[in-house]
Amino acid sequence: MTTRKISRPRNMLDLLSESAGLPDNEQTENMWLEVIHRVDEVYSDLIKYESDLEAKNAELEETQQFISSVLASVSDILLVCDERGRIIQVNAAFLRMTGLSEEMLVGAPLGDHLAEDSRARALAMIAAGVEGKVTECELRFHTDQGASDLMAVNCSTRFDHSGRRVGAVLTGRPIGELKRAYEALHHAHLDLQKAQRKLIEQEKMASLGRLVAGVAHELNNPISFVYGNIHTLDKYRRSLAGYFVERRRDAEDDDLRRKFKVDAILADLPSLIEGMLEGAVRISDIVKNLRRLSFSRTTETQEVELERIARTAANWAARSKRAQADVVFECEPGLTIEAQEGQIHQVLVNLIDNAFDATRDVAAPRIRIGINKAGDEAEISVTDNGRGLSDVVLDKVFEPFFTTKVVGEGTGLGLWISYSIVKEHGGSIVAANGCNGGAVFTVRLPMNGAQTA
């Protein structure tokens, strides 16, 4: 067997020469020079590309640092979640709020860090955000000190580089303080409106008081004339009656007496004069009540025993109404205040008088008068078992000239005068309906008799 020797090229240059069928000469060297030149060009491009890549990388790092610094300085919380609701990234504000580290949060379900009453809303919001809807709701998170303040959280969709929805981004800020501030502002606005209405009503009442006081003053003179003339007329009636009784009667006189109905007139005059006198007295009382609207009070205060004056007022009201009702007293014994006795007596008479009117048609009328001490004040309550007060009546019960009584029975000044007297004594009076029906009027008066301006 003959062994054939295989010829191998000595180097790459020989290999290229054999494969190209080129002679080992200058042509081969030129080809290699071209290859080397191309390699140099590729190497230069690689160096350039590396420089560009380093510049881009530095720019990217700078941008990332900028974004990280911005997220760290944002006071609103920020969470990035995947489509299953697991936390991918959080900002420093959320870490400060929860008191947890980023390692403890990333990868955990968001629901584990929410208050129990917020989990369902948060999951529904994330699901809507993944579907491409921008939603918001109010949530509370777990913190190392318990549930967080209420947060207004906004949820929007997160997309990847290809535009596919891959999760949601949640941002939120605390609204507890803001909400409380708005509530405080709302209450302050309501108080301001209430004070404004009260100021307007007080000005209207003051103007009305001045007007009515002037009218009452003008009415007082003719009423005094009528009142005095009625007494004079009664004296004349008695004199005429005595004259006709003493005069010797004959047939002609009897005919004249019958013709002019002298006996009937003399018999009717006492009731007529009594009715006129009663009317004059009532008009005089109305004028006195009207004059109270001028708010002129100069009477000195004195120590007033409330139970005694309440019992006296109840007796007066019962006699004037000629009504039958079970009046029950529940009084703290020996309770006294510094006040004007006559005015407090009038307040109680007015309240008890109204209670008698309220129980007029009740089968078993009952009036309760309670007196006790409430802190630095004395509390007087008059409760009846009548029909109670409607909302309209409760709104207007202390307005002057407002009355629920029929024409001729009330002037609508009793409760307004009572209200004015109580206010002048530095107290308060409130009307309400009792738990078991009926009306309850509660008067509070300072024990030391402090007067309002």
Short mmCIF file of C-alpha atoms in Angstrom, two decimals:
data_model
loop_
_atom_site.label_atom_id
_atom_site.label_comp_id
_atom_site.label_asym_id
_atom_site.label_seq_id
_atom_site.Cartn_x
_atom_site.Cartn_y
_atom_site.Cartn_z
CA MET A 1 0.00 0.00 0.00
CA THR A 2 1.37 3.34 -0.98
CA THR A 3 0.92 6.23 1.44
CA ARG A 4 0.02 9.56 -0.18
CA LYS A 5 1.25 12.73 1.50
CA ILE A 6 -1.40 15.41 1.96
CA SER A 7 -0.22 18.94 1.30
CA ARG A 8 -1.51 21.56 3.78
CA PRO A 9 -1.10 25.32 3.51
CA ARG A 10 1.41 26.83 5.89
CA ASN A 11 -0.78 29.78 6.89
CA MET A 12 -3.96 31.67 6.07
CA LEU A 13 -2.25 33.51 3.26
CA ASP A 14 -1.31 30.22 1.57
CA LEU A 15 -4.84 28.94 2.14
CA LEU A 16 -6.41 31.97 0.49
CA SER A 17 -3.92 31.71 -2.37
CA GLU A 18 -4.75 28.07 -3.03
CA SER A 19 -8.49 28.55 -2.77
CA ALA A 20 -8.40 31.53 -5.04
CA GLY A 21 -5.99 29.89 -7.34
CA LEU A 22 -3.82 32.93 -7.10
CA PRO A 23 -0.09 32.94 -7.27
CA ASP A 24 1.91 33.93 -4.21
CA ASN A 25 2.73 37.36 -5.39
CA GLU A 26 1.89 41.05 -5.04
CA GLN A 27 -1.80 40.50 -5.84
CA THR A 28 -2.22 38.42 -2.71
CA GLU A 29 -0.62 41.05 -0.55
CA ASN A 30 -2.98 43.73 -1.88
CA MET A 31 -5.95 41.58 -1.03
CA TRP A 32 -4.77 41.22 2.55
CA LEU A 33 -4.17 44.90 2.84
CA GLU A 34 -7.78 45.45 1.81
CA VAL A 35 -8.94 43.00 4.46
CA ILE A 36 -6.89 44.72 7.11
CA HIS A 37 -8.30 48.06 6.02
CA ARG A 38 -11.82 46.74 6.36
CA VAL A 39 -11.03 45.36 9.79
CA ASP A 40 -9.73 48.77 10.83
CA GLU A 41 -12.93 50.38 9.67
CA VAL A 42 -15.02 47.86 11.61
CA TYR A 43 -12.87 48.42 14.68
CA SER A 44 -13.30 52.20 14.38
CA ASP A 45 -17.06 51.75 14.11
CA LEU A 46 -17.02 49.54 17.19
CA ILE A 47 -15.08 52.19 19.13
CA LYS A 48 -17.58 54.83 18.00
CA TYR A 49 -20.53 52.65 18.88
CA GLU A 50 -19.03 51.98 22.30
CA SER A 51 -18.62 55.71 22.94
CA ASP A 52 -22.19 56.36 21.88
CA LEU A 53 -23.38 53.50 24.05
CA GLU A 54 -21.51 54.87 27.06
CA ALA A 55 -22.99 58.32 26.45
CA LYS A 56 -26.49 56.88 26.14
CA ASN A 57 -25.94 54.79 29.26
CA ALA A 58 -24.78 57.86 31.20
CA GLU A 59 -27.78 59.80 29.94
CA LEU A 60 -30.05 56.94 30.90
CA GLU A 61 -28.56 56.75 34.38
CA GLU A 62 -28.94 60.50 34.78
CA THR A 63 -32.58 60.29 33.66
CA GLN A 64 -33.20 57.40 36.03
CA GLN A 65 -31.64 59.33 38.91
CA PHE A 66 -33.76 62.35 38.03
CA ILE A 67 -36.94 60.26 37.97
CA SER A 68 -35.99 58.57 41.24
CA SER A 69 -35.28 61.91 42.91
CA VAL A 70 -38.59 63.31 41.66
CA LEU A 71 -40.53 60.28 42.93
CA ALA A 72 -38.71 60.48 46.25
CA SER A 73 -39.58 64.14 46.70
CA VAL A 74 -43.26 63.79 45.71
CA SER A 75 -45.46 64.04 48.80
CA ASP A 76 -48.27 62.01 47.20
CA ILE A 77 -48.05 58.26 47.53
CA LEU A 78 -47.35 56.22 44.38
CA LEU A 79 -47.74 52.48 43.83
CA VAL A 80 -47.20 50.43 40.67
CA CYS A 81 -49.11 47.14 40.51
CA ASP A 82 -49.30 44.33 38.01
CA GLU A 83 -52.55 43.02 36.56
CA ARG A 84 -53.02 40.72 39.57
CA GLY A 85 -52.77 43.55 42.06
CA ARG A 86 -49.24 42.76 43.30
CA ILE A 87 -46.96 45.66 44.19
CA ILE A 88 -44.09 46.22 41.77
CA GLN A 89 -42.77 49.59 42.91
CA VAL A 90 -43.54 52.23 45.54
CA ASN A 91 -42.20 55.70 46.24
CA ALA A 92 -40.66 57.11 49.41
CA ALA A 93 -43.91 58.78 50.50
CA PHE A 94 -45.64 55.39 50.66
CA LEU A 95 -42.72 53.92 52.60
CA ARG A 96 -42.89 56.77 55.12
CA MET A 97 -46.63 56.37 55.50
CA THR A 98 -46.60 52.60 56.05
CA GLY A 99 -43.33 52.45 57.98
CA LEU A 100 -42.23 49.41 55.91
CA SER A 101 -39.21 48.78 53.71
CA GLU A 102 -39.36 48.42 49.95
CA GLU A 103 -38.30 44.75 50.22
CA MET A 104 -41.32 44.02 52.41
CA LEU A 105 -43.71 45.65 49.95
CA VAL A 106 -42.51 44.65 46.49
CA GLY A 107 -44.19 41.44 45.37
CA ALA A 108 -46.85 41.51 48.10
CA PRO A 109 -50.58 41.77 47.25
CA LEU A 110 -51.84 45.31 47.62
CA GLY A 111 -54.87 44.07 49.59
CA ASP A 112 -52.57 42.94 52.44
CA HIS A 113 -51.66 46.57 53.09
CA LEU A 114 -55.17 48.03 52.94
CA ALA A 115 -57.71 48.55 55.72
CA GLU A 116 -60.41 45.90 55.69
CA ASP A 117 -63.15 48.29 54.58
CA SER A 118 -61.01 49.47 51.62
CA ARG A 119 -59.94 46.17 50.05
CA ALA A 120 -62.97 45.52 47.88
CA ARG A 121 -62.96 49.09 46.51
CA ALA A 122 -59.23 48.94 45.78
CA LEU A 123 -59.39 45.63 43.90
CA ALA A 124 -62.32 46.86 41.83
CA MET A 125 -60.44 50.06 41.07
CA ILE A 126 -57.30 48.18 39.97
CA ALA A 127 -59.36 45.87 37.75
CA ALA A 128 -60.99 48.90 36.12
CA GLY A 129 -57.56 50.53 35.72
CA VAL A 130 -56.14 47.43 33.99
CA GLU A 131 -59.10 47.56 31.61
CA GLY A 132 -58.13 51.10 30.63
CA LYS A 133 -60.51 53.11 32.81
CA VAL A 134 -59.34 55.97 34.99
CA THR A 135 -60.97 55.57 38.38
CA GLU A 136 -60.64 57.03 41.85
CA CYS A 137 -61.89 56.27 45.31
CA GLU A 138 -61.12 56.87 48.99
CA LEU A 139 -58.94 54.26 50.74
CA ARG A 140 -57.19 53.65 54.04
CA PHE A 141 -53.86 51.80 54.30
CA HIS A 142 -52.25 49.83 57.13
CA THR A 143 -49.46 51.68 58.91
CA ASP A 144 -47.30 50.91 61.92
CA GLN A 145 -49.68 53.11 63.95
CA GLY A 146 -52.94 51.61 62.69
CA ALA A 147 -55.13 52.66 59.80
CA SER A 148 -53.95 55.69 57.85
CA ASP A 149 -55.88 58.86 57.29
CA LEU A 150 -58.39 58.77 54.45
CA MET A 151 -56.60 58.96 51.08
CA ALA A 152 -58.02 60.09 47.73
CA VAL A 153 -56.47 57.51 45.35
CA ASN A 154 -56.45 57.77 41.55
CA CYS A 155 -55.82 54.68 39.40
CA SER A 156 -54.67 54.69 35.74
CA THR A 157 -53.55 51.99 33.31
CA ARG A 158 -49.86 51.01 32.95
CA PHE A 159 -48.58 49.90 29.50
CA ASP A 160 -45.41 48.08 28.52
CA HIS A 161 -43.09 49.00 25.59
CA SER A 162 -45.39 47.25 23.12
CA GLY A 163 -48.51 49.09 24.30
CA ARG A 164 -50.00 46.11 26.12
CA ARG A 165 -51.81 46.71 29.41
CA VAL A 166 -49.73 45.16 32.16
CA GLY A 167 -51.03 46.74 35.35
CA ALA A 168 -52.07 49.95 37.05
CA VAL A 169 -50.49 53.00 38.67
CA LEU A 170 -52.04 54.34 41.88
CA THR A 171 -51.44 57.84 43.21
CA GLY A 172 -53.07 59.36 46.26
CA ARG A 173 -52.97 62.06 48.85
CA PRO A 174 -54.49 62.39 52.34
CA ILE A 175 -57.81 64.19 52.41
CA GLY A 176 -58.68 63.74 56.09
CA GLU A 177 -57.34 67.15 57.11
CA LEU A 178 -58.80 68.77 54.01
CA LYS A 179 -62.14 67.10 54.62
CA ARG A 180 -62.16 68.19 58.24
CA ALA A 181 -61.23 71.71 57.16
CA TYR A 182 -64.10 71.76 54.68
CA GLU A 183 -66.48 70.45 57.34
CA ALA A 184 -65.29 73.11 59.78
CA LEU A 185 -65.70 75.74 57.07
CA HIS A 186 -69.20 74.43 56.30
CA HIS A 187 -70.20 74.55 59.97
CA ALA A 188 -68.73 78.03 60.31
CA HIS A 189 -70.72 79.11 57.25
CA LEU A 190 -73.92 77.68 58.74
CA ASP A 191 -73.21 79.40 62.07
CA LEU A 192 -72.59 82.65 60.22
CA GLN A 193 -75.88 82.31 58.34
CA LYS A 194 -77.66 81.51 61.60
CA ALA A 195 -76.09 84.50 63.33
CA GLN A 196 -76.98 86.70 60.36
CA ARG A 197 -80.61 85.55 60.45
CA LYS A 198 -80.69 86.07 64.20
CA LEU A 199 -79.22 89.55 63.82
CA ILE A 200 -81.81 90.42 61.17
CA GLU A 201 -84.61 89.08 63.35
CA GLN A 202 -83.33 91.00 66.36
CA GLU A 203 -83.17 94.19 64.31
CA LYS A 204 -86.68 93.57 63.01
CA MET A 205 -87.93 92.90 66.53
CA ALA A 206 -86.18 96.01 67.84
CA SER A 207 -87.78 98.11 65.11
CA LEU A 208 -91.14 96.48 65.77
CA GLY A 209 -90.69 97.08 69.48
CA ARG A 210 -90.06 100.77 68.97
CA LEU A 211 -93.06 101.04 66.66
CA VAL A 212 -95.43 99.14 68.92
CA ALA A 213 -94.19 100.99 72.00
CA GLY A 214 -95.10 104.26 70.33
CA VAL A 215 -98.52 102.95 69.32
CA ALA A 216 -99.11 101.62 72.84
CA HIS A 217 -98.23 104.98 74.29
CA GLU A 218 -100.72 106.67 72.00
CA LEU A 219 -103.41 104.12 72.89
CA ASN A 220 -102.83 104.43 76.58
CA ASN A 221 -104.44 107.90 76.88
CA PRO A 222 -107.81 107.08 75.23
CA ILE A 223 -107.95 103.79 77.11
CA SER A 224 -107.48 105.63 80.40
CA PHE A 225 -110.34 107.97 79.37
CA VAL A 226 -112.61 105.01 78.63
CA TYR A 227 -111.60 103.27 81.84
CA GLY A 228 -112.28 106.36 83.97
CA ASN A 229 -115.55 107.16 82.18
CA ILE A 230 -116.84 103.63 82.77
CA HIS A 231 -116.40 104.07 86.51
CA THR A 232 -118.16 107.44 86.33
CA LEU A 233 -120.96 105.91 84.26
CA ASP A 234 -121.40 103.20 86.91
CA LYS A 235 -121.77 105.87 89.57
CA TYR A 236 -124.38 107.66 87.46
CA ARG A 237 -126.23 104.38 86.95
CA ARG A 238 -126.45 103.82 90.69
CA SER A 239 -127.66 107.37 91.22
CA LEU A 240 -130.34 107.04 88.54
CA ALA A 241 -131.42 103.69 89.90
CA GLY A 242 -131.78 105.21 93.38
CA TYR A 243 -133.70 108.14 91.96
CA PHE A 244 -136.24 105.95 90.21
CA VAL A 245 -136.60 103.75 93.24
CA GLU A 246 -137.20 106.69 95.58
CA ARG A 247 -139.51 108.53 93.17
CA ARG A 248 -143.17 108.10 94.04
CA ARG A 249 -144.75 106.09 91.32
CA ASP A 250 -148.17 106.80 89.85
CA ALA A 251 -150.10 105.48 86.86
CA GLU A 252 -148.61 107.96 84.46
CA ASP A 253 -145.10 107.17 85.66
CA ASP A 254 -145.75 103.47 85.24
CA ASP A 255 -146.88 104.02 81.67
CA LEU A 256 -143.78 106.09 80.90
CA ARG A 257 -141.50 103.52 82.56
CA ARG A 258 -143.06 100.76 80.48
CA LYS A 259 -142.98 102.87 77.30
CA PHE A 260 -139.27 103.69 77.61
CA LYS A 261 -138.37 100.34 79.20
CA VAL A 262 -136.70 102.08 82.12
CA ASP A 263 -136.75 99.04 84.40
CA ALA A 264 -135.22 96.82 81.70
CA ILE A 265 -132.52 99.39 80.97
CA LEU A 266 -131.70 99.76 84.68
CA ALA A 267 -131.53 95.98 84.99
CA ASP A 268 -129.28 95.63 81.92
CA LEU A 269 -126.92 98.49 82.74
CA PRO A 270 -124.85 96.60 85.40
CA SER A 271 -123.96 93.76 83.02
CA LEU A 272 -123.23 96.22 80.19
CA ILE A 273 -120.97 98.31 82.38
CA GLU A 274 -119.29 95.21 83.76
CA GLY A 275 -118.61 93.98 80.23
CA MET A 276 -117.25 97.36 79.18
CA LEU A 277 -115.05 97.45 82.25
CA GLU A 278 -113.73 93.95 81.55
CA GLY A 279 -113.01 94.94 77.94
CA ALA A 280 -111.21 98.08 79.07
CA VAL A 281 -109.13 96.05 81.51
CA ARG A 282 -108.21 93.58 78.76
CA ILE A 283 -107.25 96.41 76.40
CA SER A 284 -105.18 97.94 79.18
CA ASP A 285 -103.40 94.61 79.70
CA ILE A 286 -102.73 94.33 75.96
CA VAL A 287 -101.25 97.82 75.92
CA LYS A 288 -99.05 96.93 78.90
CA ASN A 289 -97.86 93.86 77.04
CA LEU A 290 -97.19 95.91 73.93
CA ARG A 291 -95.17 98.38 75.95
CA ARG A 292 -92.93 95.55 77.04
CA LEU A 293 -91.61 95.49 73.50
CA SER A 294 -89.75 98.71 74.25
CA PHE A 295 -87.48 96.63 76.54
CA SER A 296 -87.33 99.21 79.30
CA ARG A 297 -86.64 97.42 82.60
CA THR A 298 -85.50 99.19 85.74
CA THR A 299 -86.85 96.92 88.50
CA GLU A 300 -84.27 95.69 91.00
CA THR A 301 -83.66 91.96 91.30
CA GLN A 302 -84.35 89.99 94.45
CA GLU A 303 -84.09 86.44 95.70
CA VAL A 304 -86.96 84.41 94.25
CA GLU A 305 -88.02 81.00 95.56
CA LEU A 306 -89.01 79.15 92.42
CA GLU A 307 -91.32 76.51 93.89
CA ARG A 308 -93.40 79.11 95.74
CA ILE A 309 -93.76 81.36 92.71
CA ALA A 310 -94.56 78.36 90.49
CA ARG A 311 -97.39 77.23 92.77
CA THR A 312 -98.76 80.77 92.88
CA ALA A 313 -98.62 81.02 89.07
CA ALA A 314 -100.41 77.67 88.73
CA ASN A 315 -103.21 78.86 91.05
CA TRP A 316 -103.61 82.09 89.07
CA ALA A 317 -103.72 80.27 85.75
CA ALA A 318 -106.23 77.72 87.05
CA ARG A 319 -108.56 80.43 88.37
CA SER A 320 -108.39 82.45 85.17
CA LYS A 321 -109.09 79.41 82.98
CA ARG A 322 -111.58 77.80 85.35
CA ALA A 323 -110.15 74.55 84.10
CA GLN A 324 -109.65 71.23 85.82
CA ALA A 325 -106.29 69.50 85.33
CA ASP A 326 -104.00 67.37 87.44
CA VAL A 327 -101.10 69.71 88.18
CA VAL A 328 -98.05 67.82 89.45
CA PHE A 329 -95.05 69.58 90.99
CA GLU A 330 -91.62 67.93 90.93
CA CYS A 331 -89.44 70.62 92.48
CA GLU A 332 -86.07 70.65 94.12
CA PRO A 333 -86.84 72.21 97.52
CA GLY A 334 -85.40 75.58 98.48
CA LEU A 335 -84.11 76.45 95.00
CA THR A 336 -83.80 80.22 94.58
CA ILE A 337 -82.44 82.61 91.94
CA GLU A 338 -81.66 86.33 91.72
CA ALA A 339 -84.33 87.78 89.43
CA GLN A 340 -87.28 90.16 89.12
CA GLU A 341 -90.03 88.23 90.85
CA GLY A 342 -92.94 89.83 89.04
CA GLN A 343 -91.51 89.07 85.62
CA ILE A 344 -90.63 85.45 86.46
CA HIS A 345 -94.15 85.06 87.84
CA GLN A 346 -95.56 86.36 84.55
CA VAL A 347 -93.41 83.90 82.55
CA LEU A 348 -94.72 80.96 84.57
CA VAL A 349 -98.31 82.17 84.37
CA ASN A 350 -98.03 82.39 80.57
CA LEU A 351 -96.53 78.89 80.26
CA ILE A 352 -98.99 77.25 82.62
CA ASP A 353 -101.89 79.13 81.03
CA ASN A 354 -100.89 77.70 77.63
CA ALA A 355 -100.62 74.24 79.17
CA PHE A 356 -104.22 74.52 80.42
CA ASP A 357 -105.33 75.52 76.91
CA ALA A 358 -103.42 72.59 75.38
CA THR A 359 -105.14 70.06 77.68
CA ARG A 360 -108.61 71.52 77.30
CA ASP A 361 -109.89 68.66 75.11
CA VAL A 362 -107.88 65.87 76.77
CA ALA A 363 -109.80 63.19 78.68
CA ALA A 364 -107.37 63.14 81.62
CA PRO A 365 -105.54 66.50 81.51
CA ARG A 366 -102.21 66.52 83.28
CA ILE A 367 -99.62 69.30 83.71
CA ARG A 368 -96.18 68.67 85.17
CA ILE A 369 -94.06 71.50 86.57
CA GLY A 370 -90.47 70.54 87.23
CA ILE A 371 -87.82 72.69 88.90
CA ASN A 372 -84.25 71.55 89.49
CA LYS A 373 -80.67 72.73 89.40
CA ALA A 374 -78.60 72.23 86.23
CA GLY A 375 -75.04 73.36 86.84
CA ASP A 376 -75.00 77.11 87.44
CA GLU A 377 -78.58 77.45 86.19
CA ALA A 378 -82.06 76.70 87.43
CA GLU A 379 -84.18 74.68 85.02
CA ILE A 380 -87.96 75.08 84.96
CA SER A 381 -90.02 72.80 82.73
CA VAL A 382 -93.77 72.92 82.05
CA THR A 383 -95.04 69.75 80.39
CA ASP A 384 -98.58 68.93 79.25
CA ASN A 385 -100.21 65.86 77.72
CA GLY A 386 -101.95 67.71 74.91
CA ARG A 387 -101.56 67.24 71.16
CA GLY A 388 -98.08 68.75 71.02
CA LEU A 389 -96.70 71.35 68.63
CA SER A 390 -96.37 71.08 64.86
CA ASP A 391 -93.13 71.98 63.07
CA VAL A 392 -94.65 75.26 61.88
CA VAL A 393 -95.66 76.21 65.41
CA LEU A 394 -92.22 75.26 66.79
CA ASP A 395 -90.57 77.63 64.29
CA LYS A 396 -92.81 80.58 65.14
CA VAL A 397 -93.96 79.97 68.71
CA PHE A 398 -91.87 82.81 70.17
CA GLU A 399 -92.65 85.36 67.46
CA PRO A 400 -94.80 88.33 68.50
CA PHE A 401 -98.49 88.21 67.52
CA PHE A 402 -98.27 84.52 66.55
CA THR A 403 -101.02 82.48 68.18
CA THR A 404 -102.83 79.19 67.60
CA LYS A 405 -105.86 80.30 69.56
CA VAL A 406 -109.10 81.44 67.99
CA VAL A 407 -109.74 85.12 67.46
CA GLY A 408 -110.57 86.83 70.73
CA GLU A 409 -108.77 84.31 72.98
CA GLY A 410 -105.15 85.33 72.51
CA THR A 411 -103.00 88.18 71.29
CA GLY A 412 -99.87 86.16 70.49
CA LEU A 413 -97.77 88.20 72.92
CA GLY A 414 -97.57 85.87 75.93
CA LEU A 415 -94.72 83.65 74.77
CA TRP A 416 -92.89 86.51 73.07
CA ILE A 417 -92.95 88.48 76.32
CA SER A 418 -91.85 85.38 78.23
CA TYR A 419 -89.00 84.93 75.74
CA SER A 420 -87.95 88.57 76.16
CA ILE A 421 -88.04 88.38 79.95
CA VAL A 422 -85.99 85.20 80.06
CA LYS A 423 -83.42 86.65 77.64
CA GLU A 424 -83.15 89.80 79.74
CA HIS A 425 -82.35 87.61 82.74
CA GLY A 426 -79.54 85.95 80.80
CA GLY A 427 -81.42 82.68 80.35
CA SER A 428 -82.97 80.62 77.59
CA ILE A 429 -86.38 79.20 76.78
CA VAL A 430 -86.96 76.26 74.42
CA ALA A 431 -90.14 74.67 73.08
CA ALA A 432 -90.24 71.00 72.10
CA ASN A 433 -92.48 67.96 71.95
CA GLY A 434 -92.29 65.39 74.74
CA CYS A 435 -91.33 61.75 74.18
CA ASN A 436 -94.84 60.62 75.12
CA GLY A 437 -96.66 63.44 73.34
CA GLY A 438 -97.60 66.90 74.49
CA ALA A 439 -95.50 70.04 74.59
CA VAL A 440 -92.52 70.80 76.84
CA PHE A 441 -91.37 74.36 77.55
CA THR A 442 -87.99 74.51 79.29
CA VAL A 443 -86.68 77.68 80.91
CA ARG A 444 -83.09 78.02 82.11
CA LEU A 445 -82.14 80.95 84.32
CA PRO A 446 -78.74 81.75 85.84
CA MET A 447 -78.59 81.27 89.59
CA ASN A 448 -76.67 84.51 90.12
CA GLY A 449 -79.19 86.61 88.19
CA ALA A 450 -76.80 87.69 85.43
CA GLN A 451 -78.50 90.15 83.11
CA THR A 452 -77.93 90.50 79.43
CA ALA A 453 -77.24 93.87 77.90
#
